[in-house]
C-alpha cells in the first residue's frame, strides 16, 4: 500500500461500507453488549414515542368525541407515563453507550500508536507525519462518534421507520401504503449518495492530513523559513492546500444538500398526499378523526428518524473512510519483526561481523546497483573501527543496519556468532547502542535522556556518561540534571545536544557502540577532551565510528573505507594514508601543507570518483 | 497570574475576571472572523427564516385541513378548501426543502471561508512569532491548535449555526403559531421555558470546564505523538517503545476520560430535556382535551398544538447539541486566540525603512544579550564589520557564537544596544529587505518535503531551473542530485530523510547561494560534510563571498583560509580580533587553537 501523499488514493474493488466498518469489531468486541443494550433502550424509546399517537387516537375517538371530560385523565396519565418512560430510555441509551465509544477509541488509538512504533523506519520515511497524526486524532474521533451515536441511531431509526410504517398501515392500509411507496425514492437516492459522498469524504480526510503535515513542517522548519524570510511564501503553499480542502468540503456539503433535499421533499409530498387522501377517506367515513389524528401524529414522530437518515448516513460513510484510513496503517506489513524462535547471546563479547551485507532503499531505481553492495567487515571484541567514506556513500545507512532500523536486503550482520535477525529487537538493541548524526533529545530531564538506554542506571552511571561526553555544562542548567530538555524544555546548542546524545549511547553500556559522526558539532578543544575520555570506554567496548576528520579516526584501532558500496580497504590510519589514494582523498584536509601530488590535482581527475562515491553505486 | 497569550493555557481555575478576559478575546476573534462574511451571513439568515417558517406552517395546515377541509367535504361536498390546503402544504414543503438544501451549501461556504481565514491567520501569526516563543511552546501544540482545535470550530460552524438558528427560529415560530392557534396552549408551553432555562444554565456552567480539559488533553496527546514520530529512530534504538506506550496510554486515558465527562454531561442533559418536553405534551393534552370535550376547542387545533409541542422541544435538543459544539469550539477558540494574542518578541517595525541596495556593513553598538534575564550570555560589546569583510568566528561550544549570529540575523533582538546594517537599526528594517540582505545557514539543514529543486528554490522562489542548477553546481551538489532517482525532481521525503546528512547540508548551501544575500552567516553549516565536499564548498565560497560580508562559524579551521579577519569568543566575549596571519603568529588563544587543529589533521 502506498502513502497517500497527495490525498489521492485509488482503491481497487472497494469493499462494501459494512464490511469495511466491520473491521473495527475486534476493538469493539468487549464493548458491544453495551452498544446492543443502548440500541434496545433507544428502540424502546422510539416505540414509546410511536405509542403516544395510538393513545391519542383512542382519546380523540372516545372521550373527546363524546365530550366526556372525566375519561380524559386516564389517557393523559398514560401519555405522561409513556413520556417519562421515553426520557428514561433515552437516559439509559446515553448511559449504555457512554463507555463503548470512548473506550473503543482509546483502544484503537493505543493500537495505532503501538503499530506505528513497531513499523520499520522505511515506513516512517515514506509516510507524511500529518497523515499519521490525522489518523490518530480526527479519524478515531469520527469512529468514536459513530459508534456511540451514529451506529446506534442508524440501527434504531431504521427499525423505527419499519415499525412506524407498520403502525401507519395498521391505522389505514391505503394511507400507510402510500407512505411506504413514496419513500422508495429515498432509498434509491441513499445509494447514489453513498457513491458520491464516499469519494469526497475520503479526499477531505486525506487533505486534512496533508494540511497537518504542512503545519508541522512549517513549525519544525521555522528557522529556515525565518532565515530566508519565507513565511509568506510558506503561507501561500499552505493556503493553496487549505483551499483544496475547502473545495472538497463544499463539494461534500453539496452532496449532503442533495440528500437533504430528498429527505425533506419526499416526506412533505407524502404528507400532502396523505392529507388529501386522509381527509377524503375521513369524509367518506372510512377513517375516524381519531385515526386521522393518530396517523399524522405517528407520521410526525417518524419525520425525525427519516430526516436524520441523511446525517447518519454521511456519518457512517465518514466512519467508513476513517476505518479505511486507520486500517491502511494497521495492515501495513511489518518487514522487521522479531523471530518466532529468538536466540540469545549467552556471553556477549561484542564481535560484530558484516557478511556480504547488501542494502538498497525500496525506492531506489532498478538501474542503480545496491547502495551497500556486499559489505564484508569484522569488528573484533573491544576493537574500535572507524568508518570513512564520502558524503552519501552509505555510512549512516550501514550503521542503521546494526540495530535493524533497516534490514539487509542480502547477506547478514552477525553479532557474537548470531545473525541479528535471530535476536529479538529488544535484545539486539540492548547489546548495541547508537548515537545518531542528528542528536534527538526527548522532552524529559537530562537524566532521563541520558539514561534512556539504561533506565535502571544510577547517579554514578549518569555522572560517568556525562563526564565522558564532556557534558559538564548540564550542571550549569537551572535544575542541573533534572532540567527538562528537548522540545518542551531548555534549548541547547547543537554541540550540547550532540554531547548528550553521545552520553546517552555511552550510558547504555552496550557491548557494541555505534556512533555516527559523533563529534561533528564540537570545537577542537572539546573534541580532544571527548576523545581522550572516549578512549577509556573504547578500550573495552567494540565500536563502529563514522568519521569525517582525521582526529576522530585517530580514536580507532583500524579504519574501514567505504567506497562504491563496498569496504575497499581496512587498515590503520597511517597505513591507509600511505597506501590508499582514495582514502587520502577522503580524509586529508585542504590545508595540508604537503599534499600528495595526486590529491593536489583532485579537481581535475577525481570528479568521476566523487560522483560515483556520492551516488553510492558502481555503474 | 496572567492569562495573556498562551500563558495559563493548561489552567482551568480562572477567576471571573480572567474568564471574562478570555471570553472577550475569543469573542473579538469570532467577530473579526465573521465580519467579512456579513453579507453572506445575512442572506443565509433570510434563507433560514423563510425555510423555518415554511416548515412550521405544516402542522397548522394539517389542522386547517382537518377542521375546515373535512367539514366542507362532509357538509357541502366542497373539496376546494382541502385542495387549497394541500397545495399550500406542498408549496411550503417544497420551498422549505429547497431552501434548506441551499442553506446547507451556503453555510458550508461561510464556515469554510471562516476556517480558511482562521487557518491562514494562525499560520501567518505563528510564522511571525519569534524563535523564543517556538522554543517553549513546542511544535506539537501549534499542530494541535491547527488540527484538533480547528476541527472543533469546524464542527460548530458546520452544524452549529444550523442548529442554533433553526432551533431558535423554530421555537419562536412555533411559539407564534401556537399562540395564534390557541393561546392557552401557548401559555402552558411558556411555563415550561422555566425548567428549560434552568437546565440549560446548569449545562452551560458544567460543560465549560470539561471542554477546556478536553482541549488540553488532546493537545498533550498530539505533542507526545508528534515527538515520538519525529524521533522514531532514537525511540527504536533505545527501546523506548514500551515506556512510550505507557506514557501515551496515560494521555489517551486522560483524553478519553475528559471526553467521557463531556458525553456524560450531555447524557444527563438530553433525557431531562425530553422529560420536560413530554411532561409539557401531557399537560397540553390535558388542557386541550378538557376544552375539546367541552366543545371549546377543535380537534384539529388540538392535534396541531400537540405536534407543535413535540416539535418545540426537538429543536431544544438541537440547541443543546449546538451548545455542545459551541462549548467545545469556545474552548478551542480560547486557545487559538491565545496564540494569536502572543506578540512577537522580535516585532516587525511599524514604519519600516526600505533598504534597497544594502552594502553589508554590520555594527553591534553596546549590545548585550540574555535569553533569560537571570543569565547574560553576551555581555555588552561593540563590533564593526565593514562591508565585504569575511569573518571567521571561532571559540568553544557554548561560547555564544550562534547567539551572536542570531542577533545579526535578527532571530533575537539584543537586550540592550543595537545591531545595525548600513547604519540602520535592524529593528527598523522592513522584514523583506532584512531577509533579502541577511541570510543564515545553520547546522540543522532542514529540508521540507517536496523536490530537491523546490528546496533549493526556497532561497529565491522565482528562480528558474537554470539558476537552481547553477547554485547546486556552485556548491558541488549537482553531481549527487543528478544521480538521485528523479534528479532535481526527486522528493526528499519528510525532513529530507531521502538524502544523507551531508547532502542535506549541500542542498541548504545551494539554497543560500541562490538567495544571494549581501550578508551571509554560516553557522557550522559544513559540519556533516566530508573533507572533499567541504573543499568544494569552500571553493564555491571564495567566489560567492567575493563582495559580500560573511560570518563563518566553523570548528574546522580550514575556513580561516578564506577569512579576512578572525574573532575568537570565550564565554560570550570576543577575546581576540585580528587577521588570521597575525593571530596565528601570536601567542594567544587562536594560535593555540590553530596549532591543536593542525595537529588533529593527520
Ligand atoms: N531513507 C532513504 N530513502 C532513500 N534513499 C536514502 C535514504 N536515506 C539515504 N538515502 C540515500 O542513500 C545514500 C547514502 O546515505 P547515507 O547512508 O545517509 O550516507 P552517508 O555516508 O553520508 O551517511 C544517499 O545517496 C542518500 O541519498
Ligand atoms: N534558546 C536558548 N535559550 C536559553 N539559553 C540558550 C539558548 N540557546 C543557547 N543558549 C545558551 O547560550 C549559551 C551560548 O550558546 P550558543 O550561542 O549556542 O553557543 P555556541 O554557538 O558558541 O556553541 C549556551 O550556554 C547555551 O546553553
Ligand atoms: Mg551520514
Ligand atoms: Mg553554535
PDB file of N, CA and C in Angstrom, chain B residues 119-169:
ATOM      1  N   UNK B 119      -7.302  29.540   9.686  1.00  0.00           N
ATOM      2  CA  UNK B 119      -6.106  28.732   9.425  1.00  0.00           C
ATOM      3  C   UNK B 119      -4.960  29.626   8.991  1.00  0.00           C
ATOM      4  N   UNK B 120      -5.253  30.484   8.028  1.00  0.00           N
ATOM      5  CA  UNK B 120      -4.181  31.334   7.487  1.00  0.00           C
ATOM      6  C   UNK B 120      -3.675  32.287   8.559  1.00  0.00           C
ATOM      7  N   UNK B 121      -4.611  32.822   9.339  1.00  0.00           N
ATOM      8  CA  UNK B 121      -4.174  33.754  10.385  1.00  0.00           C
ATOM      9  C   UNK B 121      -3.240  33.072  11.369  1.00  0.00           C
ATOM     10  N   UNK B 122      -3.653  31.882  11.814  1.00  0.00           N
ATOM     11  CA  UNK B 122      -2.813  31.184  12.788  1.00  0.00           C
ATOM     12  C   UNK B 122      -1.466  30.854  12.149  1.00  0.00           C
ATOM     13  N   UNK B 123      -1.520  30.411  10.912  1.00  0.00           N
ATOM     14  CA  UNK B 123      -0.280  30.049  10.221  1.00  0.00           C
ATOM     15  C   UNK B 123       0.655  31.246  10.141  1.00  0.00           C
ATOM     16  N   UNK B 124       0.126  32.329   9.621  1.00  0.00           N
ATOM     17  CA  UNK B 124       0.980  33.508   9.429  1.00  0.00           C
ATOM     18  C   UNK B 124       1.473  34.032  10.771  1.00  0.00           C
ATOM     19  N   UNK B 125       0.582  33.989  11.743  1.00  0.00           N
ATOM     20  CA  UNK B 125       0.976  34.511  13.044  1.00  0.00           C
ATOM     21  C   UNK B 125       2.073  33.655  13.666  1.00  0.00           C
ATOM     22  N   UNK B 126       1.941  32.349  13.567  1.00  0.00           N
ATOM     23  CA  UNK B 126       2.999  31.508  14.144  1.00  0.00           C
ATOM     24  C   UNK B 126       4.308  31.717  13.385  1.00  0.00           C
ATOM     25  N   UNK B 127       4.210  32.011  12.115  1.00  0.00           N
ATOM     26  CA  UNK B 127       5.432  32.310  11.374  1.00  0.00           C
ATOM     27  C   UNK B 127       6.052  33.614  11.868  1.00  0.00           C
ATOM     28  N   UNK B 128       5.204  34.531  12.282  1.00  0.00           N
ATOM     29  CA  UNK B 128       5.701  35.833  12.741  1.00  0.00           C
ATOM     30  C   UNK B 128       6.304  35.745  14.131  1.00  0.00           C
ATOM     31  N   UNK B 129       5.748  34.848  14.937  1.00  0.00           N
ATOM     32  CA  UNK B 129       6.222  34.762  16.316  1.00  0.00           C
ATOM     33  C   UNK B 129       7.704  34.399  16.343  1.00  0.00           C
ATOM     34  N   UNK B 130       8.376  34.911  17.349  1.00  0.00           N
ATOM     35  CA  UNK B 130       9.822  34.753  17.369  1.00  0.00           C
ATOM     36  C   UNK B 130      10.216  33.354  17.800  1.00  0.00           C
ATOM     37  N   UNK B 131      11.479  33.057  17.578  1.00  0.00           N
ATOM     38  CA  UNK B 131      12.009  31.758  17.968  1.00  0.00           C
ATOM     39  C   UNK B 131      11.777  31.499  19.440  1.00  0.00           C
ATOM     40  N   UNK B 132      11.915  32.546  20.212  1.00  0.00           N
ATOM     41  CA  UNK B 132      11.737  32.428  21.642  1.00  0.00           C
ATOM     42  C   UNK B 132      10.412  31.748  21.974  1.00  0.00           C
ATOM     43  N   UNK B 133       9.377  32.173  21.297  1.00  0.00           N
ATOM     44  CA  UNK B 133       8.068  31.576  21.507  1.00  0.00           C
ATOM     45  C   UNK B 133       8.081  30.105  21.106  1.00  0.00           C
ATOM     46  N   UNK B 134       8.582  29.857  19.916  1.00  0.00           N
ATOM     47  CA  UNK B 134       8.559  28.484  19.409  1.00  0.00           C
ATOM     48  C   UNK B 134       9.356  27.538  20.285  1.00  0.00           C
ATOM     49  N   UNK B 135      10.452  28.058  20.839  1.00  0.00           N
ATOM     50  CA  UNK B 135      11.293  27.180  21.628  1.00  0.00           C
ATOM     51  C   UNK B 135      10.599  26.690  22.889  1.00  0.00           C
ATOM     52  N   UNK B 136       9.632  27.450  23.384  1.00  0.00           N
ATOM     53  CA  UNK B 136       8.968  26.955  24.580  1.00  0.00           C
ATOM     54  C   UNK B 136       7.578  26.385  24.295  1.00  0.00           C
ATOM     55  N   UNK B 137       6.963  26.797  23.211  1.00  0.00           N
ATOM     56  CA  UNK B 137       5.580  26.384  23.005  1.00  0.00           C
ATOM     57  C   UNK B 137       5.471  24.981  22.423  1.00  0.00           C
ATOM     58  N   UNK B 138       6.450  24.550  21.727  1.00  0.00           N
ATOM     59  CA  UNK B 138       6.549  23.257  21.025  1.00  0.00           C
ATOM     60  C   UNK B 138       5.669  23.177  19.781  1.00  0.00           C
ATOM     61  N   UNK B 139       6.214  22.457  18.830  1.00  0.00           N
ATOM     62  CA  UNK B 139       5.519  22.311  17.551  1.00  0.00           C
ATOM     63  C   UNK B 139       4.208  21.566  17.735  1.00  0.00           C
ATOM     64  N   UNK B 140       4.219  20.577  18.628  1.00  0.00           N
ATOM     65  CA  UNK B 140       3.017  19.769  18.814  1.00  0.00           C
ATOM     66  C   UNK B 140       1.809  20.615  19.183  1.00  0.00           C
ATOM     67  N   UNK B 141       2.022  21.621  20.030  1.00  0.00           N
ATOM     68  CA  UNK B 141       0.890  22.441  20.435  1.00  0.00           C
ATOM     69  C   UNK B 141       0.364  23.265  19.269  1.00  0.00           C
ATOM     70  N   UNK B 142       1.271  23.767  18.461  1.00  0.00           N
ATOM     71  CA  UNK B 142       0.787  24.531  17.313  1.00  0.00           C
ATOM     72  C   UNK B 142       0.012  23.620  16.370  1.00  0.00           C
ATOM     73  N   UNK B 143       0.522  22.408  16.208  1.00  0.00           N
ATOM     74  CA  UNK B 143      -0.201  21.458  15.361  1.00  0.00           C
ATOM     75  C   UNK B 143      -1.573  21.178  15.969  1.00  0.00           C
ATOM     76  N   UNK B 144      -1.617  21.022  17.288  1.00  0.00           N
ATOM     77  CA  UNK B 144      -2.902  20.783  17.945  1.00  0.00           C
ATOM     78  C   UNK B 144      -3.861  21.938  17.677  1.00  0.00           C
ATOM     79  N   UNK B 145      -3.351  23.162  17.780  1.00  0.00           N
ATOM     80  CA  UNK B 145      -4.202  24.319  17.511  1.00  0.00           C
ATOM     81  C   UNK B 145      -4.744  24.243  16.093  1.00  0.00           C
ATOM     82  N   UNK B 146      -3.865  23.906  15.158  1.00  0.00           N
ATOM     83  CA  UNK B 146      -4.264  23.934  13.748  1.00  0.00           C
ATOM     84  C   UNK B 146      -5.073  22.711  13.335  1.00  0.00           C
ATOM     85  N   UNK B 147      -5.034  21.644  14.098  1.00  0.00           N
ATOM     86  CA  UNK B 147      -5.792  20.462  13.687  1.00  0.00           C
ATOM     87  C   UNK B 147      -7.005  20.246  14.587  1.00  0.00           C
ATOM     88  N   UNK B 148      -6.778  19.766  15.797  1.00  0.00           N
ATOM     89  CA  UNK B 148      -7.952  19.343  16.570  1.00  0.00           C
ATOM     90  C   UNK B 148      -8.767  20.542  17.043  1.00  0.00           C
ATOM     91  N   UNK B 149      -8.122  21.653  17.359  1.00  0.00           N
ATOM     92  CA  UNK B 149      -8.901  22.829  17.752  1.00  0.00           C
ATOM     93  C   UNK B 149      -9.715  23.364  16.584  1.00  0.00           C
ATOM     94  N   UNK B 150      -9.078  23.386  15.412  1.00  0.00           N
ATOM     95  CA  UNK B 150      -9.830  23.866  14.260  1.00  0.00           C
ATOM     96  C   UNK B 150     -10.966  22.916  13.900  1.00  0.00           C
ATOM     97  N   UNK B 151     -10.749  21.631  14.145  1.00  0.00           N
ATOM     98  CA  UNK B 151     -11.825  20.667  13.922  1.00  0.00           C
ATOM     99  C   UNK B 151     -13.028  21.000  14.789  1.00  0.00           C
ATOM    100  N   UNK B 152     -12.746  21.346  16.040  1.00  0.00           N
ATOM    101  CA  UNK B 152     -13.840  21.670  16.955  1.00  0.00           C
ATOM    102  C   UNK B 152     -14.618  22.878  16.438  1.00  0.00           C
ATOM    103  N   UNK B 153     -13.880  23.850  15.933  1.00  0.00           N
ATOM    104  CA  UNK B 153     -14.557  25.036  15.410  1.00  0.00           C
ATOM    105  C   UNK B 153     -15.333  24.695  14.144  1.00  0.00           C
ATOM    106  N   UNK B 154     -14.731  23.816  13.343  1.00  0.00           N
ATOM    107  CA  UNK B 154     -15.428  23.425  12.120  1.00  0.00           C
ATOM    108  C   UNK B 154     -16.753  22.776  12.447  1.00  0.00           C
ATOM    109  N   UNK B 155     -16.745  21.916  13.450  1.00  0.00           N
ATOM    110  CA  UNK B 155     -17.980  21.250  13.821  1.00  0.00           C
ATOM    111  C   UNK B 155     -19.056  22.254  14.196  1.00  0.00           C
ATOM    112  N   UNK B 156     -18.644  23.248  14.958  1.00  0.00           N
ATOM    113  CA  UNK B 156     -19.603  24.269  15.357  1.00  0.00           C
ATOM    114  C   UNK B 156     -20.172  24.961  14.123  1.00  0.00           C
ATOM    115  N   UNK B 157     -19.269  25.350  13.224  1.00  0.00           N
ATOM    116  CA  UNK B 157     -19.723  26.109  12.074  1.00  0.00           C
ATOM    117  C   UNK B 157     -20.569  25.250  11.143  1.00  0.00           C
ATOM    118  N   UNK B 158     -20.164  23.989  10.992  1.00  0.00           N
ATOM    119  CA  UNK B 158     -20.871  23.115  10.055  1.00  0.00           C
ATOM    120  C   UNK B 158     -22.308  22.887  10.465  1.00  0.00           C
ATOM    121  N   UNK B 159     -22.483  22.376  11.674  1.00  0.00           N
ATOM    122  CA  UNK B 159     -23.841  22.035  12.061  1.00  0.00           C
ATOM    123  C   UNK B 159     -24.370  23.015  13.085  1.00  0.00           C
ATOM    124  N   UNK B 160     -23.468  23.698  13.760  1.00  0.00           N
ATOM    125  CA  UNK B 160     -23.874  24.548  14.863  1.00  0.00           C
ATOM    126  C   UNK B 160     -24.784  25.683  14.462  1.00  0.00           C
ATOM    127  N   UNK B 161     -24.397  26.398  13.405  1.00  0.00           N
ATOM    128  CA  UNK B 161     -25.191  27.553  13.002  1.00  0.00           C
ATOM    129  C   UNK B 161     -26.601  27.102  12.671  1.00  0.00           C
ATOM    130  N   UNK B 162     -26.630  26.015  11.919  1.00  0.00           N
ATOM    131  CA  UNK B 162     -27.902  25.426  11.558  1.00  0.00           C
ATOM    132  C   UNK B 162     -28.726  25.131  12.805  1.00  0.00           C
ATOM    133  N   UNK B 163     -28.063  24.438  13.741  1.00  0.00           N
ATOM    134  CA  UNK B 163     -28.781  24.040  14.942  1.00  0.00           C
ATOM    135  C   UNK B 163     -29.275  25.249  15.729  1.00  0.00           C
ATOM    136  N   UNK B 164     -28.411  26.213  15.856  1.00  0.00           N
ATOM    137  CA  UNK B 164     -28.780  27.379  16.653  1.00  0.00           C
ATOM    138  C   UNK B 164     -29.893  28.162  15.995  1.00  0.00           C
ATOM    139  N   UNK B 165     -29.637  28.584  14.754  1.00  0.00           N
ATOM    140  CA  UNK B 165     -30.582  29.454  14.085  1.00  0.00           C
ATOM    141  C   UNK B 165     -31.913  28.761  13.910  1.00  0.00           C
ATOM    142  N   UNK B 166     -31.811  27.535  13.389  1.00  0.00           N
ATOM    143  CA  UNK B 166     -33.054  26.820  13.171  1.00  0.00           C
ATOM    144  C   UNK B 166     -33.760  26.555  14.485  1.00  0.00           C
ATOM    145  N   UNK B 167     -32.992  26.136  15.468  1.00  0.00           N
ATOM    146  CA  UNK B 167     -33.582  25.823  16.753  1.00  0.00           C
ATOM    147  C   UNK B 167     -34.292  27.027  17.339  1.00  0.00           C
ATOM    148  N   UNK B 168     -33.563  28.154  17.367  1.00  0.00           N
ATOM    149  CA  UNK B 168     -34.145  29.374  17.920  1.00  0.00           C
ATOM    150  C   UNK B 168     -35.395  29.780  17.155  1.00  0.00           C
ATOM    151  N   UNK B 169     -35.244  29.808  15.829  1.00  0.00           N
ATOM    152  CA  UNK B 169     -36.361  30.245  14.994  1.00  0.00           C
ATOM    153  C   UNK B 169     -37.559  29.335  15.175  1.00  0.00           C
TER     154      UNK B 169
END
